[in-house]
Amino acid sequence: MKIAFITSFPPSRHALCEYGFHVAEQLRRESSIELTILGDYVPASAAELPDYNIVRCWGFGKVGNVATLARAIRRAKPDVAWFNLGFASFGDKPASAILGLAAPALARMSGVHSHVTLHQLFETVNLEDAAVSSHRLYRAGGWLATHLLLTANSLSVLMPAYRKTLDEKYRRGRVSARSHGIFAGSPDPPDFSRRGNPIHRILAFGKWGTYKRLELLIEAFERVAETFPNMKLIVGGGDHPKMAGYIRSMAERHASERIEFLGYVAEEAIPDLFREASLVVMPYTSSAGSSGVAHLAAQYGVPVLASGIQDFRDLADHENISMRFFVPGDADSLVEELLTALNSPELLSEMAWKNYEAGVSMSMPQIVRQYINSFRQEERVKVLQLAAAMRRDGPMLRSDGLARIVGEKIQKWQDEDDPANFPA
């Protein structure tokens, strides 16, 4: 099967590039898949990752993305065009964002099976937190963009509540709810000798400045540190694109021996960062989809303390990730939960093992194979429909060429279903 995977991709740092990398890494390992990555532009001096077939054919903020993507898909001649998207994947202005999101519909109209993995819904975004200037324009654009995405052959969202919203509000399209998945194939169990020995590292990780803010966490941390000295706050990640300078200003005010600001964290440094954390805190005021940070915590068996917003509660229920919740925006509630966790090694251990078990159950190979199986099923349905039409309509459709195509497809399915083609 030939798959064109449309995603931001390293060395790009645009949204969802990390998720795109890990999906592509697994697709590359599947012997039955011929993968072409249709990625976003990067500077000419940037080194491409080895061993990937990458075509750089679109760029953030460019209104011509839909045309360049259509040409690239036509040249790649894939069986499936798989889009890894959020609403702002193609730009942060209405024209570039919405025109880019028309690409899955155009791929379908060109005869290619198009699938969208959609990481967020515009209905769940807190517009104040997201620094949206025109709420009315954003809602109108979000409604139009959602209809465009639902025109693809199929669409996956990463929480059941999102599928319910799409089914009830739009009443069209083929929508599935899938797990986000962790980024590893076989996660390592937590190593408690690296945690709280003797310092408890509290980790906050993300792109900061809009709905991910640090003021509440720093206030709570400083209060807890007065009575619990063996702890350190580690802040990983840089600014949200709309909040340039936020991390620098916070570091100038709060950096100390006990509060460390790392800035951008390279991919290879993430494992040790999480393995040494006693607790991951997500002090968000709203959500923009299924949390990648929560899944990193599951991958490395780290307990999670999160703001008690509905998306996080749904995520914990959907994927069995162990989280404790504090009242959003309430420093007293966050202080109480921090003290409860840090004063209970048994609780931290129980949550760590539960998250590790959750991570094992949704490894990236499992998630990607679910997608591949669904794509194969779609292909088989189409061929069987063609075979039925040939039998039904006789000479009008029957030809040596069509019969040969059907026979080749059936042989291909048998080869793909051979267990020897699936890597460990």
XYZ file of C-alpha atoms in Angstrom:
424
model
C 0.000 0.000 0.000
C 1.280 3.463 -0.915
C 0.607 6.138 1.704
C 1.223 9.850 1.338
C 1.441 11.221 4.876
C 0.756 14.959 5.041
C 2.167 16.478 8.211
C 4.560 19.050 9.601
C 7.782 17.119 10.011
C 11.171 17.657 11.692
C 13.364 19.610 11.535
C 10.254 21.793 11.380
C 8.937 22.776 14.804
C 5.387 23.585 13.767
C 2.431 22.074 15.594
C 2.080 18.282 15.505
C 5.545 17.719 14.007
C 6.477 15.400 16.899
C 3.336 13.321 16.439
C 3.916 13.251 12.688
C 7.470 12.026 13.200
C 6.473 9.114 15.416
C 3.634 8.009 13.121
C 5.972 8.194 10.118
C 8.649 6.249 11.978
C 6.225 3.391 12.509
C 4.875 3.533 8.948
C 8.458 3.333 7.694
C 8.937 0.087 9.613
C 5.933 -1.614 8.017
C 7.213 -3.744 5.143
C 3.896 -3.617 3.295
C 3.824 0.217 3.254
C 5.491 2.491 0.708
C 5.639 5.844 2.493
C 6.003 9.355 1.092
C 5.966 12.243 3.561
C 4.527 15.479 2.189
C 6.022 17.884 4.700
C 6.218 21.593 5.384
C 9.049 23.761 4.137
C 12.200 24.122 6.245
C 15.283 26.305 5.647
C 17.566 24.992 2.933
C 20.348 24.692 5.492
C 18.305 22.371 7.731
C 19.414 18.748 7.620
C 16.700 16.260 6.693
C 16.296 13.136 8.797
C 17.863 10.136 7.073
C 15.948 7.178 5.644
C 12.708 9.055 4.908
C 11.213 9.840 1.506
C 10.277 13.488 2.131
C 8.768 15.933 -0.334
C 8.642 19.495 1.049
C 5.637 20.993 -0.701
C 3.721 23.323 1.637
C 4.430 26.019 4.176
C 2.789 27.532 7.227
C 0.835 30.647 6.293
C 0.967 30.142 2.512
C -2.371 30.463 0.712
C -1.178 28.268 -2.157
C -0.785 25.130 -0.024
C -3.912 23.485 -1.371
C -2.584 23.686 -4.943
C 0.953 22.518 -4.161
C -0.378 19.644 -2.062
C -2.765 18.581 -4.819
C 0.129 18.440 -7.281
C 2.336 16.521 -4.854
C -0.398 13.971 -4.152
C -1.013 13.524 -7.871
C 2.702 12.886 -8.453
C 3.002 10.462 -5.523
C 0.017 8.395 -6.766
C -0.790 7.012 -3.305
C -3.546 4.619 -2.353
C -4.168 6.767 0.752
C -3.524 10.420 1.542
C -3.349 10.587 5.352
C -3.512 14.087 6.845
C -2.228 14.812 10.378
C -3.990 18.076 11.213
C -5.142 20.719 13.636
C -7.176 23.730 12.578
C -4.074 25.934 12.445
C -1.780 23.427 10.711
C -1.594 25.449 7.503
C -1.644 28.944 8.960
C -2.856 31.284 11.659
C -4.808 33.538 9.283
C -8.265 32.588 7.918
C -7.280 32.365 4.246
C -4.219 30.134 4.649
C -5.824 27.999 7.364
C -9.130 27.274 5.610
C -7.737 26.884 2.083
C -5.192 24.365 3.359
C -7.896 22.366 5.096
C -9.630 21.913 1.726
C -6.781 19.602 0.635
C -8.353 16.350 1.984
C -11.565 17.035 0.044
C -9.606 17.709 -3.150
C -7.611 14.515 -2.645
C -10.853 12.548 -2.456
C -12.218 14.240 -5.575
C -9.038 13.247 -7.427
C -9.744 9.583 -6.678
C -7.354 9.107 -3.729
C -8.709 7.780 -0.446
C -8.231 10.668 1.990
C -8.138 10.276 5.759
C -7.796 13.006 8.394
C -6.519 12.569 11.935
C -7.950 15.692 13.579
C -6.364 16.614 16.910
C -8.855 19.242 18.044
C -12.315 20.703 17.500
C -12.819 24.420 17.272
C -15.879 24.060 19.524
C -13.682 23.074 22.482
C -11.245 26.003 22.194
C -11.447 28.791 24.766
C -11.186 31.762 22.435
C -9.869 34.120 25.109
C -7.120 31.674 26.070
C -6.230 31.128 22.419
C -5.809 34.892 21.867
C -8.410 34.895 19.075
C -9.189 38.471 18.067
C -12.480 37.979 16.203
C -14.660 35.327 17.849
C -17.402 35.531 15.236
C -14.993 35.110 12.321
C -13.229 32.239 14.100
C -16.507 30.372 14.681
C -17.625 30.874 11.088
C -14.248 29.740 9.781
C -14.190 26.776 12.151
C -17.645 25.670 10.996
C -16.601 25.870 7.337
C -13.265 24.143 7.973
C -14.991 21.290 9.810
C -17.356 20.715 6.901
C -14.400 20.657 4.524
C -12.594 18.080 6.655
C -15.712 15.920 6.918
C -15.712 15.748 3.106
C -12.682 13.458 3.285
C -13.379 9.741 2.914
C -12.911 9.281 6.650
C -11.845 11.207 9.726
C -10.500 10.199 13.132
C -10.710 12.198 16.340
C -8.796 11.341 19.490
C -11.561 11.418 22.091
C -15.070 9.922 22.018
C -16.620 13.237 23.084
C -15.281 14.810 19.896
C -16.939 12.173 17.749
C -20.217 12.773 19.569
C -19.947 16.508 18.892
C -19.338 15.953 15.180
C -22.136 13.408 14.855
C -24.681 15.577 16.638
C -23.750 18.957 15.143
C -22.759 18.152 11.558
C -24.566 14.859 10.837
C -22.268 13.935 7.972
C -18.969 12.250 7.237
C -17.448 9.000 8.506
C -15.964 9.696 11.920
C -14.075 7.303 14.213
C -12.718 7.833 17.724
C -9.192 6.494 18.170
C -6.510 6.676 20.817
C -3.737 9.233 20.483
C -1.171 6.614 21.479
C 2.235 6.957 23.074
C 5.306 7.615 20.963
C 7.173 4.401 21.812
C 6.825 0.875 20.544
C 7.790 -0.793 23.807
C 7.953 1.588 26.788
C 10.322 0.942 29.687
C 8.818 0.556 33.173
C 9.372 3.417 35.627
C 12.702 3.468 37.445
C 11.923 4.873 40.906
C 15.603 5.117 41.807
C 15.761 8.175 39.501
C 12.861 9.967 41.203
C 12.816 11.733 44.531
C 16.339 10.591 45.260
C 16.660 12.916 47.061
C 14.953 15.686 45.024
C 11.424 15.434 43.644
C 11.370 16.991 40.183
C 8.040 18.541 39.239
C 7.840 18.810 35.457
C 5.771 21.247 33.405
C 6.166 20.758 29.652
C 4.686 22.439 26.588
C 4.471 25.603 24.515
C 3.659 28.339 26.965
C 1.789 31.589 27.018
C -1.845 31.167 25.909
C -3.968 28.510 27.640
C -0.761 26.955 29.009
C 0.459 29.408 31.647
C 2.863 29.116 34.554
C 1.799 31.791 37.051
C -0.534 29.524 39.030
C 1.949 26.642 39.148
C 4.847 28.841 40.279
C 2.726 30.387 43.022
C 1.657 26.946 44.259
C 5.185 25.542 43.986
C 6.674 28.344 46.075
C 4.046 27.811 48.773
C 4.623 24.045 48.877
C 8.408 24.529 48.904
C 8.147 26.335 52.246
C 7.188 23.067 53.945
C 8.539 20.522 51.441
C 12.110 21.569 50.617
C 13.202 18.500 48.621
C 11.612 19.524 45.352
C 12.468 21.359 42.159
C 10.294 22.758 39.383
C 11.483 22.048 35.822
C 9.814 24.011 33.012
C 10.432 22.523 29.568
C 9.432 24.079 26.268
C 9.386 27.510 24.712
C 6.826 30.128 23.751
C 3.540 29.565 22.012
C 3.808 31.257 18.577
C 1.301 33.905 19.652
C 3.145 34.739 22.896
C 6.730 35.467 21.935
C 8.860 36.349 24.944
C 6.616 34.756 27.564
C 9.140 32.174 28.795
C 11.961 34.710 28.870
C 9.885 37.076 30.998
C 8.902 34.277 33.391
C 12.514 33.122 33.685
C 13.711 36.659 34.426
C 11.217 36.886 37.291
C 11.334 33.377 38.750
C 14.432 31.394 37.698
C 16.420 30.155 40.694
C 18.188 27.069 41.981
C 14.754 25.540 42.562
C 12.952 26.727 39.431
C 14.702 25.887 36.151
C 13.631 26.981 32.678
C 14.993 24.711 29.938
C 13.494 26.364 26.866
C 13.152 24.184 23.779
C 13.881 20.519 24.572
C 15.380 18.405 21.786
C 13.718 15.093 20.999
C 16.658 13.047 22.318
C 16.541 14.827 25.698
C 12.856 14.142 26.382
C 13.216 10.557 27.731
C 15.532 11.468 30.621
C 13.464 14.562 31.394
C 10.365 12.452 31.995
C 12.099 9.442 33.537
C 13.507 11.656 36.300
C 10.221 13.457 37.031
C 8.231 12.494 40.110
C 5.139 14.288 38.830
C 3.958 16.012 35.655
C 1.728 19.035 36.210
C -0.579 20.386 33.499
C -1.722 23.812 34.787
C -3.813 24.667 31.736
C -6.843 26.952 31.698
C -8.401 25.149 28.720
C -7.558 22.409 26.230
C -6.763 22.221 22.523
C -7.228 18.476 22.117
C -5.867 15.179 23.362
C -2.749 16.058 25.339
C 0.614 14.949 24.000
C 2.166 15.708 27.403
C -0.237 13.319 29.144
C 0.750 10.603 26.679
C 4.446 11.231 27.283
C 3.724 10.809 30.988
C 1.996 7.505 30.248
C 4.909 6.402 28.075
C 7.407 6.947 30.895
C 5.136 5.940 33.763
C 4.867 9.370 35.400
C 1.901 10.466 37.579
C -0.122 13.404 36.248
C -1.676 16.306 38.147
C -3.952 18.295 35.844
C -6.421 21.113 35.812
C -9.864 19.582 36.137
C -11.189 20.639 32.726
C -13.550 18.306 30.904
C -11.145 17.247 28.129
C -8.651 15.939 30.688
C -11.328 14.063 32.591
C -12.541 12.503 29.331
C -8.971 11.611 28.379
C -8.361 9.877 31.705
C -11.547 7.842 31.254
C -10.950 7.038 27.573
C -7.346 5.880 27.856
C -7.057 4.861 31.526
C -4.394 7.474 32.230
C -4.032 8.066 35.951
C -4.590 11.738 36.766
C -5.432 13.702 39.849
C -7.276 16.965 39.303
C -7.240 20.376 40.917
C -9.825 23.123 40.554
C -8.916 25.202 37.466
C -7.364 28.514 38.433
C -7.373 27.720 42.165
C -3.919 27.900 43.772
C -5.170 26.478 47.089
C -6.501 23.387 45.301
C -3.227 22.921 43.418
C -1.205 23.282 46.665
C -3.380 20.657 48.323
C -2.966 18.167 45.476
C 0.794 18.717 45.295
C 1.183 18.051 49.006
C -1.055 14.976 48.826
C 1.040 13.476 46.037
C 4.474 14.375 47.384
C 3.670 13.108 50.867
C 2.484 9.737 49.579
C 5.143 7.564 47.870
C 2.544 4.819 47.644
C 0.195 7.063 45.654
C 2.965 8.161 43.289
C 3.999 4.550 42.718
C 0.422 3.405 42.099
C -0.212 6.197 39.582
C 3.131 5.584 37.850
C 2.432 1.893 37.290
C -1.113 2.576 36.102
C 0.180 5.070 33.535
C 2.855 2.670 32.375
C 0.167 0.001 31.861
C -1.952 2.508 29.941
C 1.039 3.317 27.752
C 1.724 -0.349 26.987
C -1.875 -0.769 25.833
C -1.634 2.049 23.246
C 1.850 1.796 21.766
C 2.466 3.546 18.461
C 2.757 0.252 16.487
C -0.703 -0.750 17.742
C -2.217 2.617 16.836
C -0.668 2.776 13.360
C -1.707 -0.790 12.522
C -5.291 0.082 13.407
C -5.149 2.830 10.799
C -3.510 0.549 8.229
C -6.122 -2.152 8.771
C -8.917 0.360 8.259
C -7.288 1.619 5.036
C -6.957 -1.946 3.764
C -10.561 -2.642 4.587
C -11.646 0.371 2.556
C -9.559 -0.795 -0.392
C -11.020 -4.285 -0.211
C -14.579 -3.001 -0.128
C -13.963 -0.971 -3.293
C -12.443 -3.909 -5.170
C -15.190 -6.280 -4.072
C -17.781 -3.746 -5.210
C -16.042 -3.631 -8.589
C -16.001 -7.436 -8.794
C -19.715 -7.548 -7.949
C -20.436 -4.970 -10.643
C -18.486 -7.047 -13.168
C -20.575 -10.094 -12.341
C -23.819 -8.143 -12.349
C -23.320 -6.074 -15.497
C -21.425 -8.651 -17.519
C -19.831 -7.480 -20.758
C -20.462 -3.819 -20.004
C -17.755 -3.854 -17.308
C -15.874 -7.102 -17.858
C -12.480 -6.865 -19.504
C -9.157 -8.637 -19.238
C -7.674 -5.503 -17.686
C -10.255 -5.246 -14.912
C -10.066 -8.955 -14.175
C -6.293 -8.699 -13.899
C -6.553 -5.733 -11.498
C -9.017 -7.575 -9.258
C -6.835 -10.676 -9.235
C -3.723 -8.671 -8.378
C -5.514 -6.928 -5.523
C -6.682 -10.197 -4.004
C -3.150 -11.624 -4.188
C -1.838 -8.416 -2.584
C -4.246 -8.817 0.343
C -3.025 -12.345 0.937
C 0.581 -11.141 1.012
C -0.227 -8.250 3.346
C -2.044 -10.547 5.773
C 0.994 -12.791 6.101
C 2.188 -12.386 9.753
C 5.795 -12.399 8.519
C 5.207 -8.919 7.131
C 4.552 -7.426 10.564
C 7.688 -6.334 12.474
C 8.023 -7.115 16.164
